[in-house]
Structures are given as C-alpha cells and as structure tokens.
GROMACS .gro file of C-alpha atoms in nm:
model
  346
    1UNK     CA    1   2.291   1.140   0.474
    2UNK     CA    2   2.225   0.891   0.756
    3UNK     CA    3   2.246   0.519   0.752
    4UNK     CA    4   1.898   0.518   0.814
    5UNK     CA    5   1.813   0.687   0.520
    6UNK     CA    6   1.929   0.485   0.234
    7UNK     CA    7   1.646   0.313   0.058
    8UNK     CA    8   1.505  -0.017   0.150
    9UNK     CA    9   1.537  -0.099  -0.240
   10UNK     CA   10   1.858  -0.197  -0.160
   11UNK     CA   11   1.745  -0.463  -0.008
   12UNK     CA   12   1.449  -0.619  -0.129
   13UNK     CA   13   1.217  -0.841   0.001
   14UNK     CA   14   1.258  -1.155  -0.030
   15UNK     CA   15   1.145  -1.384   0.230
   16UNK     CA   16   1.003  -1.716   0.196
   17UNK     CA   17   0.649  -1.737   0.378
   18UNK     CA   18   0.561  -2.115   0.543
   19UNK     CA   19   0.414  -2.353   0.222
   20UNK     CA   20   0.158  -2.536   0.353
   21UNK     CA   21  -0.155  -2.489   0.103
   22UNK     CA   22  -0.169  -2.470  -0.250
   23UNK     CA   23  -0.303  -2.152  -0.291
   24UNK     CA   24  -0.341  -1.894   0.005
   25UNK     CA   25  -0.521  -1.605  -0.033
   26UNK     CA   26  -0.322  -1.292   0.151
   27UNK     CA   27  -0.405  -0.895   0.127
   28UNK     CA   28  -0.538  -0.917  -0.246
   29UNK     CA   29  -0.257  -1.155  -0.395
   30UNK     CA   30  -0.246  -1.540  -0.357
   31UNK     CA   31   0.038  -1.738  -0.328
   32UNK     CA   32   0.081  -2.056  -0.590
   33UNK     CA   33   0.255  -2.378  -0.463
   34UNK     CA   34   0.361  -2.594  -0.758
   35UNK     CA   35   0.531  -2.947  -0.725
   36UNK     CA   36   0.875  -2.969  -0.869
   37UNK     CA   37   0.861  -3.326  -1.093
   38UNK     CA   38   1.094  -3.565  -0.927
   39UNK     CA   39   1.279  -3.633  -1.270
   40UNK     CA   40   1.338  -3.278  -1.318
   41UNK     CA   41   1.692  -3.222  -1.324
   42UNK     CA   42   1.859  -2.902  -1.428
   43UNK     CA   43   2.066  -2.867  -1.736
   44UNK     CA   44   2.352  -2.949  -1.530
   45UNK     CA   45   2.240  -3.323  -1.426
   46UNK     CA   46   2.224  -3.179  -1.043
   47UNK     CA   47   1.833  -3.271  -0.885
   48UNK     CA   48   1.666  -2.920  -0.734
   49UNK     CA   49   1.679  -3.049  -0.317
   50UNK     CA   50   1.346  -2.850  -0.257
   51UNK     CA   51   1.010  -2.961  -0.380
   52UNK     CA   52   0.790  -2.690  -0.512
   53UNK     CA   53   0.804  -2.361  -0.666
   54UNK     CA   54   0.686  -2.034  -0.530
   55UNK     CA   55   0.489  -1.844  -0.697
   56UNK     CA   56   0.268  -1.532  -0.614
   57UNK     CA   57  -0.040  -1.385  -0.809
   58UNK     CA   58  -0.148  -1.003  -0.823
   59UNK     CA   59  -0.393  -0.820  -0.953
   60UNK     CA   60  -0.748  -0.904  -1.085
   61UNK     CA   61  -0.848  -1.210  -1.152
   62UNK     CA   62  -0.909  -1.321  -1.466
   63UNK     CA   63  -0.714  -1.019  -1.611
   64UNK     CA   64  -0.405  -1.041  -1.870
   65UNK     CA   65  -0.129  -1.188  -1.748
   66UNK     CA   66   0.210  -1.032  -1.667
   67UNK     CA   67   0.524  -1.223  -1.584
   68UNK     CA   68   0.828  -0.988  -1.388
   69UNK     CA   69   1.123  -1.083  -1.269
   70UNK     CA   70   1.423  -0.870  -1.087
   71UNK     CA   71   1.739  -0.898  -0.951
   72UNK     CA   72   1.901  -1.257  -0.774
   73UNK     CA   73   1.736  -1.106  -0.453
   74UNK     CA   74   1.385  -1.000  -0.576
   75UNK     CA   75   1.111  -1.292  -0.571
   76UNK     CA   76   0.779  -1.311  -0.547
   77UNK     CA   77   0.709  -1.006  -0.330
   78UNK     CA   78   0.717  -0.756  -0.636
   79UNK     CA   79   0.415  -0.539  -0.475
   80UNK     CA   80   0.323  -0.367  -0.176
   81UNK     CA   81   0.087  -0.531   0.056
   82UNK     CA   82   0.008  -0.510   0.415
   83UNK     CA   83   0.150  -0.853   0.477
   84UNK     CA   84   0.468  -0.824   0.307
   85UNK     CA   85   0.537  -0.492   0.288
   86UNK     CA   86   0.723  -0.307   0.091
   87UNK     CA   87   0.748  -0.498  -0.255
   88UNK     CA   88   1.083  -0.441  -0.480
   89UNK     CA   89   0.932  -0.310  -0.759
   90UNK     CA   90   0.633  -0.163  -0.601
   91UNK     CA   91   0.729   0.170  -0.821
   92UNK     CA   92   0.608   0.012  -1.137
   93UNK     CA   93   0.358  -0.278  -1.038
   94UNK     CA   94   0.084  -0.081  -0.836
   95UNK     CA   95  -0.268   0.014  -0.941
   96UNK     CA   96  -0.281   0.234  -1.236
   97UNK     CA   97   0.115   0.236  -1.224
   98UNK     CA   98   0.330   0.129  -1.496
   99UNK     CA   99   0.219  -0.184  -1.490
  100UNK     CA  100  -0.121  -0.153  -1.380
  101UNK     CA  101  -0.281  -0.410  -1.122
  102UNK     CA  102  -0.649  -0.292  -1.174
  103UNK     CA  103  -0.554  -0.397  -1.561
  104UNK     CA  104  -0.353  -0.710  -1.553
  105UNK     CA  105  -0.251  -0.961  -1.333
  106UNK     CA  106   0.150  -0.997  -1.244
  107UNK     CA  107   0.320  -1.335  -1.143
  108UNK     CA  108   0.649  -1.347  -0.954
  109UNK     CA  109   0.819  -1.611  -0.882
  110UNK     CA  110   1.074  -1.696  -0.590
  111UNK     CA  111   1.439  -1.793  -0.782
  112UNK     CA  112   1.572  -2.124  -0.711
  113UNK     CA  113   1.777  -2.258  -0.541
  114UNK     CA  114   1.531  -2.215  -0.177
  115UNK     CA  115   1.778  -2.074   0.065
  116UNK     CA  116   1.613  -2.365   0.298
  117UNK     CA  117   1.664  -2.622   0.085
  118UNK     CA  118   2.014  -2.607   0.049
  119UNK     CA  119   2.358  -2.726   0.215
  120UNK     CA  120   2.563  -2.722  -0.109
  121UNK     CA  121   2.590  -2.425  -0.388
  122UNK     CA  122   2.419  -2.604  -0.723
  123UNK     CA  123   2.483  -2.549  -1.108
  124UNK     CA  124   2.211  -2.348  -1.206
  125UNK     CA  125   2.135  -2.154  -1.519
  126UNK     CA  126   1.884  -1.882  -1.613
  127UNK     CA  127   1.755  -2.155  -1.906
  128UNK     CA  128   1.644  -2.355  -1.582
  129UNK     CA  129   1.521  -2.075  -1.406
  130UNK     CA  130   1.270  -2.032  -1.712
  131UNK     CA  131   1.168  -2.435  -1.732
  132UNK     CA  132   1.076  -2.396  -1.378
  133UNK     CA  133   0.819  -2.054  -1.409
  134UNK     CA  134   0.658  -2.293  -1.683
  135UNK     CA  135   0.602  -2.500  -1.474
  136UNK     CA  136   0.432  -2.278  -1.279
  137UNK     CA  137   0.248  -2.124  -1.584
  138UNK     CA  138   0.135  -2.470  -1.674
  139UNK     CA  139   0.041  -2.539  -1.329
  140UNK     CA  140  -0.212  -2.210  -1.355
  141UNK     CA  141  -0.314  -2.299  -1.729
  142UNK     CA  142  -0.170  -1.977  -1.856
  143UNK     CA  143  -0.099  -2.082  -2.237
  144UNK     CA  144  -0.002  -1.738  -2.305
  145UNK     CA  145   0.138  -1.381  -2.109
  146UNK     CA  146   0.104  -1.054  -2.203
  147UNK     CA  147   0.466  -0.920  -2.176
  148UNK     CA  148   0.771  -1.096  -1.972
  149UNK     CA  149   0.940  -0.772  -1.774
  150UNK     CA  150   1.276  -0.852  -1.658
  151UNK     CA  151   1.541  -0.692  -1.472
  152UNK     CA  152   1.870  -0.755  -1.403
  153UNK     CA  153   1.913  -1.145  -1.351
  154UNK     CA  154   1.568  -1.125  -1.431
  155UNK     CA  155   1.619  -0.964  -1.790
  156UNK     CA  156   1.860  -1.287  -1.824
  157UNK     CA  157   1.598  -1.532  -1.723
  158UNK     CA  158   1.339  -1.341  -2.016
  159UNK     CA  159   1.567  -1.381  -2.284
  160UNK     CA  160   1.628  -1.778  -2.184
  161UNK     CA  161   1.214  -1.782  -2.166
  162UNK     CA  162   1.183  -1.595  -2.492
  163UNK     CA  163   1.499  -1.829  -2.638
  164UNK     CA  164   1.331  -2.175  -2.494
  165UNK     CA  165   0.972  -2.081  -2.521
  166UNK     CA  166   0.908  -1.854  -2.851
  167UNK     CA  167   0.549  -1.849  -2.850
  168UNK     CA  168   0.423  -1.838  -2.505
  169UNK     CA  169   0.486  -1.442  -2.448
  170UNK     CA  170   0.356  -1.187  -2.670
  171UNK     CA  171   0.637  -0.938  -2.572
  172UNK     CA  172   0.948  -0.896  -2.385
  173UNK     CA  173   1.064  -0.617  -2.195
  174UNK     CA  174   1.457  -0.657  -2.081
  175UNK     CA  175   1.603  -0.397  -1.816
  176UNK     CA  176   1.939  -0.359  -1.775
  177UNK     CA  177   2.036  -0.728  -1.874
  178UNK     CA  178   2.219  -0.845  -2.190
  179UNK     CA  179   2.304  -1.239  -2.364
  180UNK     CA  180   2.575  -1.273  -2.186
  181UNK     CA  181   2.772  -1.201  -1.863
  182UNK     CA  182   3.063  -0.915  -1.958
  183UNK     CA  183   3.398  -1.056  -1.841
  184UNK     CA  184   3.463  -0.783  -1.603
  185UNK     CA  185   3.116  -0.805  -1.458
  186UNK     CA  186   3.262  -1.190  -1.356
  187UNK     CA  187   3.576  -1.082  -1.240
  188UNK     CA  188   3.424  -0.866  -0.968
  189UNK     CA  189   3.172  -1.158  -0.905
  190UNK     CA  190   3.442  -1.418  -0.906
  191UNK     CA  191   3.623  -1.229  -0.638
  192UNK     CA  192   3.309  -1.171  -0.406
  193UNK     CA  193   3.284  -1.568  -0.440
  194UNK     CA  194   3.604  -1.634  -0.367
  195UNK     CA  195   3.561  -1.354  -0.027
  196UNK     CA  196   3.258  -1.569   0.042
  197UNK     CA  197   3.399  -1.906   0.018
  198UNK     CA  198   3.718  -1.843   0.231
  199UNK     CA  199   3.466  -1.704   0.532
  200UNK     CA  200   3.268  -2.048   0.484
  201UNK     CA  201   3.615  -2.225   0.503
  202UNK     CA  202   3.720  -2.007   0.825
  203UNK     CA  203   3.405  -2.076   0.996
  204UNK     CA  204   3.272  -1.720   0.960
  205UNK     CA  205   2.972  -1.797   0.691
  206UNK     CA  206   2.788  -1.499   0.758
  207UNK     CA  207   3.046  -1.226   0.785
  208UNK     CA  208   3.135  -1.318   0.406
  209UNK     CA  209   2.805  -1.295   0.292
  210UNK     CA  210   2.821  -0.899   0.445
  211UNK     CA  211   3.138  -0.852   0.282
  212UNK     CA  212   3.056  -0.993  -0.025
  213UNK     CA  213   2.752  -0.769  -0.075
  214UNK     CA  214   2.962  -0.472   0.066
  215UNK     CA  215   3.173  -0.568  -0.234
  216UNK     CA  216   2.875  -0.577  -0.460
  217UNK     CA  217   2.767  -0.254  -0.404
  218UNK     CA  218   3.047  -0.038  -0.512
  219UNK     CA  219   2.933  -0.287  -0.866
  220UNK     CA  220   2.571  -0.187  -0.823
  221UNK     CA  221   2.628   0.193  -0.841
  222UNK     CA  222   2.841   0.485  -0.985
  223UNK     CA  223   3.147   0.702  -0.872
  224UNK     CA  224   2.940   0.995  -0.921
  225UNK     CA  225   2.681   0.880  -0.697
  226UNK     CA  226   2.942   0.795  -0.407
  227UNK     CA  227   3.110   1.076  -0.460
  228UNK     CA  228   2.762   1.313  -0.425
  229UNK     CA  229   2.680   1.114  -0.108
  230UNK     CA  230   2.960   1.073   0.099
  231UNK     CA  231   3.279   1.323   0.236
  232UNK     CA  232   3.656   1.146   0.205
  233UNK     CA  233   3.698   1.243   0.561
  234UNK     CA  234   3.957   0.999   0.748
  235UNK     CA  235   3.872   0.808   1.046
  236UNK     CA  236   4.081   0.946   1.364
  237UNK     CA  237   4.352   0.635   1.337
  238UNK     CA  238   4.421   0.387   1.060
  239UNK     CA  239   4.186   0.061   1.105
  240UNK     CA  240   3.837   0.372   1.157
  241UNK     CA  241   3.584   0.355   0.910
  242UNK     CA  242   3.557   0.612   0.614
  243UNK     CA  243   3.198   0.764   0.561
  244UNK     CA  244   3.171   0.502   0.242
  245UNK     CA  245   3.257   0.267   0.493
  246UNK     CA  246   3.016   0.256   0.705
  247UNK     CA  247   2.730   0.287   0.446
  248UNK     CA  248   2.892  -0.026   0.299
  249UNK     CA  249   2.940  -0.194   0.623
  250UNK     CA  250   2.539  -0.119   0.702
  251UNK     CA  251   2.458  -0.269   0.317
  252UNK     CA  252   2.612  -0.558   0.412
  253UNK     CA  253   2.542  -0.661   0.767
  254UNK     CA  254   2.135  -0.593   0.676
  255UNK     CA  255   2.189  -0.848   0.368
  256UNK     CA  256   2.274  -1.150   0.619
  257UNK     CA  257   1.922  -1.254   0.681
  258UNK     CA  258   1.798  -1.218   0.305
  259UNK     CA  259   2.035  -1.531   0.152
  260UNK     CA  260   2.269  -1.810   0.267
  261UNK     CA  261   2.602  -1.887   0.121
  262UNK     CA  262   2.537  -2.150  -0.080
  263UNK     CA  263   2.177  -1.987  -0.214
  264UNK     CA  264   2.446  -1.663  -0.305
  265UNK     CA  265   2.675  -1.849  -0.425
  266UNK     CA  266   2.482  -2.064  -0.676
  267UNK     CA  267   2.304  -1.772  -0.786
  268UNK     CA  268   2.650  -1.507  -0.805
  269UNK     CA  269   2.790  -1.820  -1.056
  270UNK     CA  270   2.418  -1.824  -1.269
  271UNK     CA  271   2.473  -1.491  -1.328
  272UNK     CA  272   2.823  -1.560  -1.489
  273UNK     CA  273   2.696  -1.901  -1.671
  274UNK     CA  274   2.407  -1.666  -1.856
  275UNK     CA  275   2.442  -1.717  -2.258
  276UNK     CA  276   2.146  -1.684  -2.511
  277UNK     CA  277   2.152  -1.684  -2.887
  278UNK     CA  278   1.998  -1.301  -2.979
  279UNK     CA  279   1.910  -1.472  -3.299
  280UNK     CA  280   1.674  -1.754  -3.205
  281UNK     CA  281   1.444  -1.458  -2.998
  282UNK     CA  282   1.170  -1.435  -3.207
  283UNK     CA  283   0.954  -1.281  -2.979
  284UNK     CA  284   0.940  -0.879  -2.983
  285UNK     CA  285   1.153  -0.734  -2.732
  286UNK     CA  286   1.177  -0.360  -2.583
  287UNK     CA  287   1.520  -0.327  -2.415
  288UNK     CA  288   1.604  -0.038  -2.183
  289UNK     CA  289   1.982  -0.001  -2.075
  290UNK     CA  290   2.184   0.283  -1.911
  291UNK     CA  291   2.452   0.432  -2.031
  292UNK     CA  292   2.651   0.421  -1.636
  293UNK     CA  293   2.624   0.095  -1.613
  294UNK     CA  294   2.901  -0.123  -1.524
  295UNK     CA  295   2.803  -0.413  -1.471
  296UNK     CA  296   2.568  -0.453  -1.774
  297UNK     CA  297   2.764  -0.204  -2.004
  298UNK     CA  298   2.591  -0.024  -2.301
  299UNK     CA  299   2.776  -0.176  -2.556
  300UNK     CA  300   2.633  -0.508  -2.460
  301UNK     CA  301   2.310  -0.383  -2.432
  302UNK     CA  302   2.380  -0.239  -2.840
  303UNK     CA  303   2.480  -0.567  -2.941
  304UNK     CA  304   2.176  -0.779  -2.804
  305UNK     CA  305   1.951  -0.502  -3.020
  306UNK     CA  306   2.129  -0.540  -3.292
  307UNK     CA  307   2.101  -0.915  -3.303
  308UNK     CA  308   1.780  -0.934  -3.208
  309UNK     CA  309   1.542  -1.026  -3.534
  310UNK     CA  310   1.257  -0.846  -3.388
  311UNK     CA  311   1.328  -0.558  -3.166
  312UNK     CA  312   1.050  -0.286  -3.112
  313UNK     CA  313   1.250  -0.081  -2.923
  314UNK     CA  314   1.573   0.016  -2.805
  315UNK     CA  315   1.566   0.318  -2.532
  316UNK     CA  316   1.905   0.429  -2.346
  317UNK     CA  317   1.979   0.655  -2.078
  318UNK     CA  318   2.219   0.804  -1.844
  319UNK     CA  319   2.142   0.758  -1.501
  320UNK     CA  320   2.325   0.825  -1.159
  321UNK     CA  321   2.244   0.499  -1.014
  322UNK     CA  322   2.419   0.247  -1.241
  323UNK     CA  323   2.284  -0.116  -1.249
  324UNK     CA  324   2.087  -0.008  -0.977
  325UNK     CA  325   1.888   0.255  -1.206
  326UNK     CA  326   1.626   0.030  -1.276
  327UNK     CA  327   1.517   0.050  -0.886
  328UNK     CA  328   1.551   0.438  -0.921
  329UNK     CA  329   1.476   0.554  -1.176
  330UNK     CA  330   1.082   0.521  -1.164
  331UNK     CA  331   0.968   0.781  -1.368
  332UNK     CA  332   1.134   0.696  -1.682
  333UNK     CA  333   1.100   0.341  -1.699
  334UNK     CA  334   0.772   0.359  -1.609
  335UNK     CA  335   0.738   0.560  -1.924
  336UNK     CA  336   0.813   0.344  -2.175
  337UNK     CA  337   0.664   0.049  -1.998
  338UNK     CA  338   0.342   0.228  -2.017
  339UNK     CA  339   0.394   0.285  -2.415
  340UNK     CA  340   0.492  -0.098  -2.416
  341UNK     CA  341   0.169  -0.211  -2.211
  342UNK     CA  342  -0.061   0.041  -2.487
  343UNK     CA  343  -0.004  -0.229  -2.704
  344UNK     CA  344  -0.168  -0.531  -2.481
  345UNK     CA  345  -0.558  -0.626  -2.596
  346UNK     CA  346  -0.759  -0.644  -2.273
   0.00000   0.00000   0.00000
C-alpha cells in the first residue's frame, strides 16, 4: 500500500471558512454564526478568547433536526459538498444514507477552542462543549432534536448534552465513547502532550504536533491492522525509516495544518477531564462500541449500558480498525442508525 492511498478519513476536514455573515448560504448547507455572551465563562472560570460559534446546517429545511458530532478534529464539515469537500462522516450523513439529508436536517458544530483564537491551551470540558451547541440551538429556535449522534469526543459531548439538558433530545446515539476517560487512554494522551509541549518549549511547535499525532495513531488503530498493512522490513542503516514509519511520519506531517498546539492541546486534556453521571441520563440512548478498541475499551462501554436508566440498545462488534472503526466501518453502523432513525416522527 502507498502513502497515497490511505484514506483521507484520517484526516478530516476541518477548516474554519472566513465569518463574516450570519448565515451564508454554500452548495445546499448554510453556515450559522452565533455570538458567544461576553459573561460566558466555562466551567473552569477561563473566558472563550473567540467570539462566536460555528455552526453549519444540512439538509432540508424545515425538516427534523439532527445534531452529530465526531472526533476532536471533525467540525462542522460532516457532509460532502462541492465547497468543502470531502465531509468526515459523509458515509452516514448523505441523501438517503444512514442518516438521511432528503429526511432530516443535521447540525455540526466547529469544537472550541478556534485554533485562531488562541495563544494559550484553555480548561475546557465536554459539559462546556454542550452549553455552547445550545447556544447555537437557541440561536436557531430548535426547542427540540431528533437524535444527538456522537462519536468519539463527540459521544462524550452527547452524554454531557443528554446529562445537562434531559429534555431537549429525543434520543441519543453514542459511538465508541464512554463516561469517562480510561486511565490508560490518558497515559498515552498525557505522553503525546508532554511530546508536544517540549517541541513548543524547543522552538519546534509544529514538528510536535506531527509527532504527537504520529503517536496517536498507533492509539487510533489495531496490531492486526498494522500488521496486515505493512512488512517489518529494516531500513538499510540504523536512523532509516521502517514501512510503519513512514505511514506514520506521512499521518503526521499532513495533520500540521488541521490544529495548533494550544487548540490540540486543550482539546487532548478535554478528552481526559470527560466525567458524566450514567445515572442522571434520562434520555434513551443506543450505544455502539467495538470490541478492539483501545482507547475506548468494551468494558467501559458495558458499564455506561449498564448504568444507564434508559438504554434502547446496546450493539458490539469486532472490528479491525479500533477507535477508528466508527470512520470504517460504514456498513454496520449505518445499520443500526437506520433502525434508530425508524423510530423519528417526520
């Protein structure tokens, strides 16, 4: 397999397009602009430096409403168009796909902290991330969604919305994401933030952003995987590159222009500060976890369903892909979303 051939998933796109209206129409989805309240603060005292939300509408108008959310490097951009390209989740939010657009419409929203906005890493937890989409749903007068789908960080930030807000979605879907970080999941994190702030410290910023998400990979997927795709043949001399190597190398040095090391930072340590009370979920929840997954392991995933008062489903599978399954493995989540979305009244 080439470089070239790895998927763009990997990488997902997540750029932040010029704000300069409150509502843009591009390509069949609008962006929404909301204002950030100046005495919002987040649960950690700190003040947001960046004054709106991002938001971004698809679908038709005046359709159900569907909130998704992925990964700390998903946003808005969660469906193909021709002026952003290839979305991150464009396997499930298409029309008549999994989620369907030509049935519902499907808000996004770009995480905070902005990349632009930001000098310093800030305290930021998936509770805030949730106050700040209702802002956005308030904003758009949407008193209630039709299902929250969440993956990864994503799944975190759904169960803080479902926690915070009980009423305002009628279901929540959670992929790959538990009520807590595991410890070993922030070990590994810990020591790509540690990689990252010794390059900021040596004056070499951007390298440790590559190497950090070099780092993050090997988290993201499975042995098996790694060891279908790539030969253990040694470089001609010690200091060469190993076939791993240089896919890792290519992950990382294409990841420089999606973040900045403060944005990754803030956003590595959310991951770590996530913590929600099963318990106080009232609202029904389908939750999809696989088995290889390291960095969200099943167990976890067994214990939130357990807790959870009203759980509709529980579905578990291997995969090859680890963490990263949710990205890959289209046909069966798009399964039991569909079964999910049977239940939504048009």
């Amino acid at each position: 397999m080439t470089l070239a051939e790895t998927s763009l998933l990997e990488d997902p796109d997540c750029r932040v397009e010029p704000i300069d209206a409150p509502v843009r129409e591009r390509g069949g989805a609008r962006d929404v602009i909301v204002a950030i309240p100046a005495d919002f603060r987040l649960a950690s005292g700190e003040k947001l430096n960046q004054p709106n939300v991002v938001g971004r509408i698809h679908g038709r108008a005046g359709a159900p409403v569907v909130v998704v959310a992925g990964g700390i490097s998903a946003g808005r951009f969660v469906h193909r168009t021709e002026t952003n390209g290839l979305g991150w989740w464009s396997g499930a939010v298409s029309v008549r796909g999994p989620i369907d657009l030509s049935r519902y419409q499907v808000l996004a929203v770009d995480f905070a902290p902005g990349a632009e906005f930001l000098d310093q890493p800030v305290t930021i937890t998936t509770q805030d991330q949730a106050r700040l989409l209702g802002l956005v749903l308030n904003h758009q007068k949407i008193e209630r969604v039709s299902a929250f789908v969440g993956c990864s960080y994503g799944g975190m930030v759904g169960l803080a919305f479902a926690e915070l807000y009980p009423d305002w979605a009628e279901q929540l879907i959670v992929v790959s994401a538990a009520h807590r970080a595991h410890p070993q999941a922030t070990a590994w994190r810990g020591i790509q933030r540690r990689i990252l702030q010794f390059a900021v410290d040596a004056g070499r910023p951007e390298e440790g952003v590559a190497l950090a998400r070099e780092l993050a990979m090997t988290t993201y997927r499975t042995a098996e995987e790694f060891n279908d795709r790539f030969e253990t043949t040694a470089p001609d001399a010690v200091g060469g590159a190993y076939p791993i190597c240089e896919y890792l190398t290519a992950r990382g040095e294409a990841y420089r222009t999606h973040t900045t090391p403060a944005r990754w930072l803030s956003m590595s340590d959310s991951l770590d500060r996530h913590s929600v009370t099963p318990e106080k979920i009232t609202t029904p929840v389908t939750l999809i976890g696989f088995t290889s997954d390291r960095l969200v392991p099943i167990d976890d995933i067994r214990e939130l369903a357990a807790r959870l008062p009203t759980l509709w489903r529980f579905v578990e599978a291997p995969s090859l892909y680890g963490h990263d399954a949710f990205l890959k493995e289209d046909a069966f989540v798009g399964d039991i979303l569909r079964t999910a979305f049977k239940d939504i009244k048009q």
